[in-house]
Every structure is written in C-alpha cells, then in structure tokens.
Amino acid sequence: MDTALRDAYIELHEKYFPGTELPIAFEVGGATDEVEKAPAPKGWRCFVCDLVKVRNGKSLVFSEDSIGCRGGRFYLGYDAERFPDFRYFLSTGKPGEMEGERYKQTPEIVDELDRGTPRIPTKGRSIVFKRWDNLTDADNPDAVVFFARPEVLSGLFTLANFDRADPYGVIAPFGAGCSSVFTFPWLEQQSEEPRTVLGMFDPSARPCVPLDVLTMAFPMKKFTRVVGFMEESFLTTGTWGKVMKKIDRSNKRLVDA
C-alpha cells in the first residue's frame, strides 16, 4: 500500500478522533516477514481475544493451527462446514447432550441461515493482522477495523454514508464476533460498491472487548475513498466540534475507570 495513505490517516485520526485507538487491518495471504505467528491454542480460545494484542500494536499472522474456536475456524475460512450438531448448538441445544446458545429460535432457522452463509476461500493461506500504524509498503489490506465507542462510531457511520445516495452504507449482519471483523468485511471488499460492517454484537465475544465498544469495519477500497473526503465532510463543522468534546470526556472516563 501507499504509506502516504497510512500517514495521512494517522494525522486525520488524531485531528478528528483525538486520543482514541487506531484501527487494525487484515490481509489474506499478506507478507509475513518479521511478523510474529499467533501461537497454537492449548484449548478453546476466542479469536477476538487474540486481536487485543494487535490493537495494542503487535502484528500477528494467523494460520489454520492458530485458531482454537470452531466458529473462528469457520468464519476465517479454514473449515468449510460447520461442526456436527451446530444447528442445536446455536439454538435449543439437545437435552442431556449439549447446551444451546439460544441465539436462534429453532434448529431449522439455523439450517436456513447456514445455507445462505458464504464460505471464504482461505484454506492453506495465512491471514496477517496489523495495527494501522504498523502497515508497510509491502502490505495490501483487505479491510480496516475500528474498535470504538459511540461518539467515534457516529463519525465512522456518517463517513460510511457520505458518498452514497441510498441510506444503506452500513450493514449489521448476524454472526459471530469474528464474522463482523473478518468475514463480512472481506466479502464486501469483493463488491464494486462495498458497504461498511457494524458489529461485535455477539454475546459470546463481548468478554473480549472493552465496555461500550463495538466494531466498524471498512473494506479497504471504501476506506481509501473515506480518507480522501474526510476534510470536505461534516468533520470540519461545529457540529463535530461538539462531538469531539464528548470524545474527550469519554477518553477521560476510560483513564479514570
């Protein structure tokens, strides 16, 4: 990627979202030189929890043996099919055998959901995650993912819709936490008019993110456009200046917490 874009966004981020964390980015099949490999899990481990290290500045490369969660293996594309009895796991469970998550009302609804879920072709390929400021000219990210609180999300949401005539520049599809930061952003990147993905509503993934934080993931081709028009958007108005005061208050509360 053009590192001038990286540097330009860092400057804009501090100007309009001061004191908040930079986004992370991922690339399927990206360059792995000098990137630490995510360790193989010793047991079950949520992939979203692993991203805390990336958010803190450590670049990581994930492969099939790095993912300890069955949902993560599916949503990152390493398993093409669900595990046996997934239809019960996501819904009602099976008495005496399996406790259901009860995220869907019936196993039949799960079946229909799964039939419409695209499979991601990552088998045999690594996935590199880096914080935005760690990207180099050897990187070509597929998507950029923000972990943000409501005031920042309001800005990101409005930017995602700024250059669209329709009101649907942001989608919030149902899925595991990892689907909102990888699967759906990757799928949108393949589109001619990619939408931004609001997520991290999965109750199972919520323990891995801070209080009041959701995610907003921009397909890279969309994010490149966003960086180009930020300085002509609402961010330059007094309205956003008032929101920035709330961002400052929010930052102070995080420090005091």
mmCIF file of C-alpha atoms in Angstrom:
data_model
loop_
_atom_site.group_PDB
_atom_site.id
_atom_site.type_symbol
_atom_site.label_atom_id
_atom_site.label_comp_id
_atom_site.label_asym_id
_atom_site.label_seq_id
_atom_site.Cartn_x
_atom_site.Cartn_y
_atom_site.Cartn_z
ATOM 1 C CA MET A 1 0.000 0.000 0.000
ATOM 2 C CA ASP A 2 0.949 3.625 -0.320
ATOM 3 C CA THR A 3 2.399 4.552 3.056
ATOM 4 C CA ALA A 4 1.408 8.157 2.339
ATOM 5 C CA LEU A 5 -2.199 6.994 2.817
ATOM 6 C CA ARG A 6 -1.211 5.402 6.132
ATOM 7 C CA ASP A 7 0.409 8.589 7.352
ATOM 8 C CA ALA A 8 -2.398 10.805 6.082
ATOM 9 C CA TYR A 9 -4.996 8.825 8.002
ATOM 10 C CA ILE A 10 -2.949 8.830 11.213
ATOM 11 C CA GLU A 11 -2.895 12.643 11.039
ATOM 12 C CA LEU A 12 -6.623 12.839 10.293
ATOM 13 C CA HIS A 13 -7.432 10.362 13.043
ATOM 14 C CA GLU A 14 -5.677 12.430 15.680
ATOM 15 C CA LYS A 15 -7.326 15.582 14.315
ATOM 16 C CA TYR A 16 -10.918 14.300 14.365
ATOM 17 C CA PHE A 17 -10.861 11.322 16.777
ATOM 18 C CA PRO A 18 -8.161 12.546 19.178
ATOM 19 C CA GLY A 19 -6.913 10.217 21.873
ATOM 20 C CA THR A 20 -8.755 7.177 20.519
ATOM 21 C CA GLU A 21 -7.168 3.975 19.315
ATOM 22 C CA LEU A 22 -6.139 3.486 15.716
ATOM 23 C CA PRO A 23 -7.867 0.784 13.675
ATOM 24 C CA ILE A 24 -6.338 -2.554 12.777
ATOM 25 C CA ALA A 25 -6.157 -4.056 9.280
ATOM 26 C CA PHE A 26 -6.003 -7.551 7.860
ATOM 27 C CA GLU A 27 -4.802 -9.127 4.647
ATOM 28 C CA VAL A 28 -5.405 -12.661 3.421
ATOM 29 C CA GLY A 29 -2.116 -14.089 2.160
ATOM 30 C CA GLY A 30 -0.211 -10.992 3.212
ATOM 31 C CA ALA A 31 3.530 -10.633 3.660
ATOM 32 C CA THR A 32 4.680 -12.435 6.808
ATOM 33 C CA ASP A 33 8.292 -11.227 7.034
ATOM 34 C CA GLU A 34 9.102 -10.168 10.599
ATOM 35 C CA VAL A 35 5.502 -10.807 11.683
ATOM 36 C CA GLU A 36 5.043 -12.982 14.752
ATOM 37 C CA LYS A 37 2.969 -16.110 14.278
ATOM 38 C CA ALA A 38 -0.055 -16.366 16.537
ATOM 39 C CA PRO A 39 0.619 -19.328 18.834
ATOM 40 C CA ALA A 40 -1.361 -22.524 18.580
ATOM 41 C CA PRO A 41 -4.023 -22.585 21.303
ATOM 42 C CA LYS A 42 -3.787 -25.091 24.165
ATOM 43 C CA GLY A 43 -7.566 -25.276 24.326
ATOM 44 C CA TRP A 44 -10.590 -23.208 23.339
ATOM 45 C CA ARG A 45 -9.711 -19.574 22.741
ATOM 46 C CA CYS A 46 -11.792 -16.827 21.155
ATOM 47 C CA PHE A 47 -10.142 -15.295 18.104
ATOM 48 C CA VAL A 48 -11.482 -11.858 19.048
ATOM 49 C CA CYS A 49 -9.484 -12.039 22.289
ATOM 50 C CA ASP A 50 -6.311 -12.586 20.232
ATOM 51 C CA LEU A 51 -6.949 -9.301 18.449
ATOM 52 C CA VAL A 52 -6.346 -7.411 21.701
ATOM 53 C CA LYS A 53 -2.613 -7.898 21.056
ATOM 54 C CA VAL A 54 -2.983 -6.455 17.559
ATOM 55 C CA ARG A 55 -4.923 -3.473 18.884
ATOM 56 C CA ASN A 56 -2.057 -2.892 21.307
ATOM 57 C CA GLY A 57 0.480 -2.820 18.467
ATOM 58 C CA LYS A 58 1.684 -6.389 17.945
ATOM 59 C CA SER A 59 1.425 -7.642 14.356
ATOM 60 C CA LEU A 60 0.283 -11.265 14.133
ATOM 61 C CA VAL A 61 -0.070 -13.816 11.367
ATOM 62 C CA PHE A 62 -2.807 -16.409 11.809
ATOM 63 C CA SER A 63 -2.988 -19.793 10.143
ATOM 64 C CA GLU A 64 -5.236 -22.804 10.447
ATOM 65 C CA ASP A 65 -3.483 -24.077 13.564
ATOM 66 C CA SER A 66 -3.698 -20.669 15.287
ATOM 67 C CA ILE A 67 -7.470 -20.732 15.758
ATOM 68 C CA GLY A 68 -8.835 -22.526 18.810
ATOM 69 C CA CYS A 69 -12.532 -21.770 18.308
ATOM 70 C CA ARG A 70 -14.693 -23.794 15.920
ATOM 71 C CA GLY A 71 -16.664 -20.705 14.964
ATOM 72 C CA GLY A 72 -13.441 -18.828 14.325
ATOM 73 C CA ARG A 73 -12.131 -21.612 12.100
ATOM 74 C CA PHE A 74 -15.333 -21.452 10.077
ATOM 75 C CA TYR A 75 -15.622 -17.666 9.805
ATOM 76 C CA LEU A 76 -11.952 -17.255 8.898
ATOM 77 C CA GLY A 77 -12.440 -19.817 6.144
ATOM 78 C CA TYR A 78 -10.338 -22.700 7.476
ATOM 79 C CA ASP A 79 -13.322 -25.018 7.960
ATOM 80 C CA ALA A 80 -15.738 -25.184 5.041
ATOM 81 C CA GLU A 81 -18.522 -26.822 7.040
ATOM 82 C CA ARG A 82 -19.997 -26.456 10.500
ATOM 83 C CA PHE A 83 -19.257 -28.965 13.215
ATOM 84 C CA PRO A 84 -21.806 -31.754 13.897
ATOM 85 C CA ASP A 85 -24.969 -30.605 15.666
ATOM 86 C CA PHE A 86 -24.177 -26.942 15.121
ATOM 87 C CA ARG A 87 -27.872 -26.444 14.401
ATOM 88 C CA TYR A 88 -28.616 -27.388 18.015
ATOM 89 C CA PHE A 89 -25.613 -25.565 19.482
ATOM 90 C CA LEU A 90 -26.772 -22.196 18.089
ATOM 91 C CA SER A 91 -30.398 -22.757 19.069
ATOM 92 C CA THR A 92 -32.160 -25.017 21.559
ATOM 93 C CA GLY A 93 -29.421 -27.464 22.461
ATOM 94 C CA LYS A 94 -30.011 -31.200 22.922
ATOM 95 C CA PRO A 95 -31.244 -32.299 26.344
ATOM 96 C CA GLY A 96 -28.620 -34.313 28.155
ATOM 97 C CA GLU A 97 -26.055 -33.803 25.393
ATOM 98 C CA MET A 98 -25.498 -30.137 24.568
ATOM 99 C CA GLU A 99 -26.434 -26.767 25.999
ATOM 100 C CA GLY A 100 -27.641 -24.443 23.258
ATOM 101 C CA GLU A 101 -26.562 -20.807 22.974
ATOM 102 C CA ARG A 102 -30.177 -19.901 22.128
ATOM 103 C CA TYR A 103 -29.135 -17.277 19.597
ATOM 104 C CA LYS A 104 -31.707 -18.693 17.157
ATOM 105 C CA GLN A 105 -35.203 -19.901 17.978
ATOM 106 C CA THR A 106 -35.084 -23.272 16.220
ATOM 107 C CA PRO A 107 -32.563 -25.625 14.583
ATOM 108 C CA GLU A 108 -34.432 -25.158 11.307
ATOM 109 C CA ILE A 109 -33.732 -21.415 11.343
ATOM 110 C CA VAL A 110 -30.041 -22.228 11.877
ATOM 111 C CA ASP A 111 -30.127 -24.559 8.872
ATOM 112 C CA GLU A 112 -31.578 -21.828 6.667
ATOM 113 C CA LEU A 113 -29.067 -19.295 7.966
ATOM 114 C CA ASP A 114 -26.187 -21.629 7.246
ATOM 115 C CA ARG A 115 -27.332 -22.355 3.703
ATOM 116 C CA GLY A 116 -27.073 -18.630 2.968
ATOM 117 C CA THR A 117 -23.674 -18.122 4.614
ATOM 118 C CA PRO A 118 -20.846 -17.782 2.046
ATOM 119 C CA ARG A 119 -17.636 -19.749 2.536
ATOM 120 C CA ILE A 120 -14.371 -17.815 2.486
ATOM 121 C CA PRO A 121 -11.547 -19.351 0.375
ATOM 122 C CA THR A 122 -8.648 -19.073 2.825
ATOM 123 C CA LYS A 123 -7.734 -22.767 3.149
ATOM 124 C CA GLY A 124 -3.943 -23.076 3.145
ATOM 125 C CA ARG A 125 -3.406 -19.309 3.366
ATOM 126 C CA SER A 126 -2.287 -17.159 6.257
ATOM 127 C CA ILE A 127 -4.062 -14.001 7.457
ATOM 128 C CA VAL A 128 -1.971 -11.074 8.667
ATOM 129 C CA PHE A 129 -3.369 -8.592 11.184
ATOM 130 C CA LYS A 130 -1.590 -5.300 11.924
ATOM 131 C CA ARG A 131 -2.452 -2.059 13.613
ATOM 132 C CA TRP A 132 -2.790 0.736 11.056
ATOM 133 C CA ASP A 133 0.429 2.498 12.061
ATOM 134 C CA ASN A 134 2.417 -0.725 11.582
ATOM 135 C CA LEU A 135 1.479 -1.164 7.919
ATOM 136 C CA THR A 136 4.304 -1.014 5.356
ATOM 137 C CA ASP A 137 4.544 -0.619 1.609
ATOM 138 C CA ALA A 138 4.541 -4.440 1.368
ATOM 139 C CA ASP A 139 1.017 -4.633 2.799
ATOM 140 C CA ASN A 140 -2.229 -4.562 0.814
ATOM 141 C CA PRO A 141 -5.014 -4.755 3.408
ATOM 142 C CA ASP A 142 -8.403 -6.226 2.615
ATOM 143 C CA ALA A 143 -10.182 -4.268 5.334
ATOM 144 C CA VAL A 144 -9.704 -1.805 8.191
ATOM 145 C CA VAL A 145 -11.404 -2.496 11.533
ATOM 146 C CA PHE A 146 -12.160 0.040 14.257
ATOM 147 C CA PHE A 147 -12.887 -0.841 17.864
ATOM 148 C CA ALA A 148 -14.724 2.263 19.018
ATOM 149 C CA ARG A 149 -17.186 3.831 21.422
ATOM 150 C CA PRO A 150 -20.434 5.593 20.358
ATOM 151 C CA GLU A 151 -19.140 9.088 19.549
ATOM 152 C CA VAL A 152 -16.419 7.758 17.251
ATOM 153 C CA LEU A 153 -18.865 5.252 15.789
ATOM 154 C CA SER A 154 -21.238 8.086 14.927
ATOM 155 C CA GLY A 155 -18.484 9.717 12.879
ATOM 156 C CA LEU A 156 -17.471 6.493 11.170
ATOM 157 C CA PHE A 157 -21.103 5.647 10.393
ATOM 158 C CA THR A 158 -21.698 9.056 8.826
ATOM 159 C CA LEU A 159 -18.484 8.849 6.808
ATOM 160 C CA ALA A 160 -19.555 5.424 5.513
ATOM 161 C CA ASN A 161 -22.717 7.025 4.115
ATOM 162 C CA PHE A 162 -21.199 10.337 2.976
ATOM 163 C CA ASP A 163 -20.719 9.429 -0.700
ATOM 164 C CA ARG A 164 -23.867 7.304 -1.109
ATOM 165 C CA ALA A 165 -27.309 8.372 -2.327
ATOM 166 C CA ASP A 166 -29.006 5.474 -0.529
ATOM 167 C CA PRO A 167 -29.197 5.104 3.282
ATOM 168 C CA TYR A 168 -27.579 1.657 3.395
ATOM 169 C CA GLY A 169 -23.865 2.312 3.524
ATOM 170 C CA VAL A 170 -23.581 0.317 6.750
ATOM 171 C CA ILE A 171 -24.796 -3.226 7.402
ATOM 172 C CA ALA A 172 -25.001 -5.166 10.661
ATOM 173 C CA PRO A 173 -25.317 -8.842 9.667
ATOM 174 C CA PHE A 174 -25.891 -11.535 12.260
ATOM 175 C CA GLY A 175 -22.900 -13.708 13.027
ATOM 176 C CA ALA A 176 -20.116 -14.455 15.456
ATOM 177 C CA GLY A 177 -17.855 -11.609 16.543
ATOM 178 C CA CYS A 178 -15.154 -12.789 14.145
ATOM 179 C CA SER A 179 -17.579 -12.609 11.229
ATOM 180 C CA SER A 180 -18.055 -8.876 11.790
ATOM 181 C CA VAL A 181 -14.309 -8.142 11.780
ATOM 182 C CA PHE A 182 -13.291 -10.574 9.040
ATOM 183 C CA THR A 183 -15.912 -12.493 7.043
ATOM 184 C CA PHE A 184 -18.363 -9.763 6.079
ATOM 185 C CA PRO A 185 -15.727 -7.038 5.552
ATOM 186 C CA TRP A 186 -13.794 -9.437 3.289
ATOM 187 C CA LEU A 187 -16.946 -10.247 1.322
ATOM 188 C CA GLU A 188 -17.770 -6.549 0.952
ATOM 189 C CA GLN A 189 -14.253 -5.881 -0.342
ATOM 190 C CA GLN A 190 -15.091 -8.139 -3.297
ATOM 191 C CA SER A 191 -18.045 -5.911 -4.191
ATOM 192 C CA GLU A 192 -17.972 -2.976 -6.597
ATOM 193 C CA GLU A 193 -19.824 -0.824 -4.060
ATOM 194 C CA PRO A 194 -18.659 -2.160 -0.701
ATOM 195 C CA ARG A 195 -20.569 -1.386 2.473
ATOM 196 C CA THR A 196 -19.148 -0.894 5.938
ATOM 197 C CA VAL A 197 -19.856 -3.506 8.625
ATOM 198 C CA LEU A 198 -21.038 -2.605 12.126
ATOM 199 C CA GLY A 199 -20.559 -5.456 14.558
ATOM 200 C CA MET A 200 -19.393 -7.138 17.762
ATOM 201 C CA PHE A 201 -22.928 -7.744 18.979
ATOM 202 C CA ASP A 202 -22.166 -11.438 19.609
ATOM 203 C CA PRO A 203 -22.655 -12.020 23.377
ATOM 204 C CA SER A 204 -20.037 -14.792 23.289
ATOM 205 C CA ALA A 205 -17.374 -12.368 22.016
ATOM 206 C CA ARG A 206 -18.300 -9.432 24.251
ATOM 207 C CA PRO A 207 -15.936 -10.503 27.086
ATOM 208 C CA CYS A 208 -13.048 -9.878 24.653
ATOM 209 C CA VAL A 209 -13.808 -6.192 24.043
ATOM 210 C CA PRO A 210 -13.899 -3.210 26.410
ATOM 211 C CA LEU A 211 -17.063 -1.790 27.897
ATOM 212 C CA ASP A 212 -19.210 0.166 25.422
ATOM 213 C CA VAL A 213 -17.053 -0.774 22.399
ATOM 214 C CA LEU A 214 -18.389 -2.032 19.065
ATOM 215 C CA THR A 215 -16.605 -2.521 15.754
ATOM 216 C CA MET A 216 -16.868 -0.763 12.411
ATOM 217 C CA ALA A 217 -15.055 -2.477 9.551
ATOM 218 C CA PHE A 218 -14.340 -0.717 6.261
ATOM 219 C CA PRO A 219 -13.425 -2.715 3.154
ATOM 220 C CA MET A 220 -10.134 -1.228 2.002
ATOM 221 C CA LYS A 221 -11.433 0.171 -1.278
ATOM 222 C CA LYS A 222 -14.112 2.029 0.704
ATOM 223 C CA PHE A 223 -11.675 3.213 3.377
ATOM 224 C CA THR A 224 -9.356 4.682 0.755
ATOM 225 C CA ARG A 225 -12.246 6.825 -0.502
ATOM 226 C CA VAL A 226 -13.154 7.842 3.053
ATOM 227 C CA VAL A 227 -9.662 9.132 3.783
ATOM 228 C CA GLY A 228 -9.867 11.186 0.594
ATOM 229 C CA PHE A 229 -13.053 13.029 1.546
ATOM 230 C CA MET A 230 -12.773 13.416 5.328
ATOM 231 C CA GLU A 231 -11.623 17.044 5.019
ATOM 232 C CA GLU A 232 -14.699 18.012 2.998
ATOM 233 C CA SER A 233 -17.152 16.257 5.320
ATOM 234 C CA PHE A 234 -19.104 17.161 8.465
ATOM 235 C CA LEU A 235 -15.905 16.554 10.454
ATOM 236 C CA THR A 236 -14.873 20.144 9.649
ATOM 237 C CA THR A 237 -18.056 21.656 11.129
ATOM 238 C CA GLY A 238 -19.007 22.996 14.522
ATOM 239 C CA THR A 239 -21.353 20.061 14.933
ATOM 240 C CA TRP A 240 -18.442 17.650 15.003
ATOM 241 C CA GLY A 241 -16.532 20.015 17.264
ATOM 242 C CA LYS A 242 -19.226 19.437 19.896
ATOM 243 C CA VAL A 243 -18.924 15.684 19.448
ATOM 244 C CA MET A 244 -15.153 15.919 19.853
ATOM 245 C CA LYS A 245 -15.719 17.418 23.301
ATOM 246 C CA LYS A 246 -17.679 14.298 24.168
ATOM 247 C CA ILE A 247 -14.871 12.148 22.782
ATOM 248 C CA ASP A 248 -12.526 13.950 25.166
ATOM 249 C CA ARG A 249 -14.884 13.292 28.084
ATOM 250 C CA SER A 250 -15.138 9.657 27.061
ATOM 251 C CA ASN A 251 -11.335 9.345 26.946
ATOM 252 C CA LYS A 252 -11.052 10.813 30.441
ATOM 253 C CA ARG A 253 -13.609 8.348 31.774
ATOM 254 C CA LEU A 254 -11.569 5.479 30.353
ATOM 255 C CA VAL A 255 -8.497 6.784 32.170
ATOM 256 C CA ASP A 256 -10.424 7.172 35.425
ATOM 257 C CA ALA A 257 -12.083 3.743 35.167
#
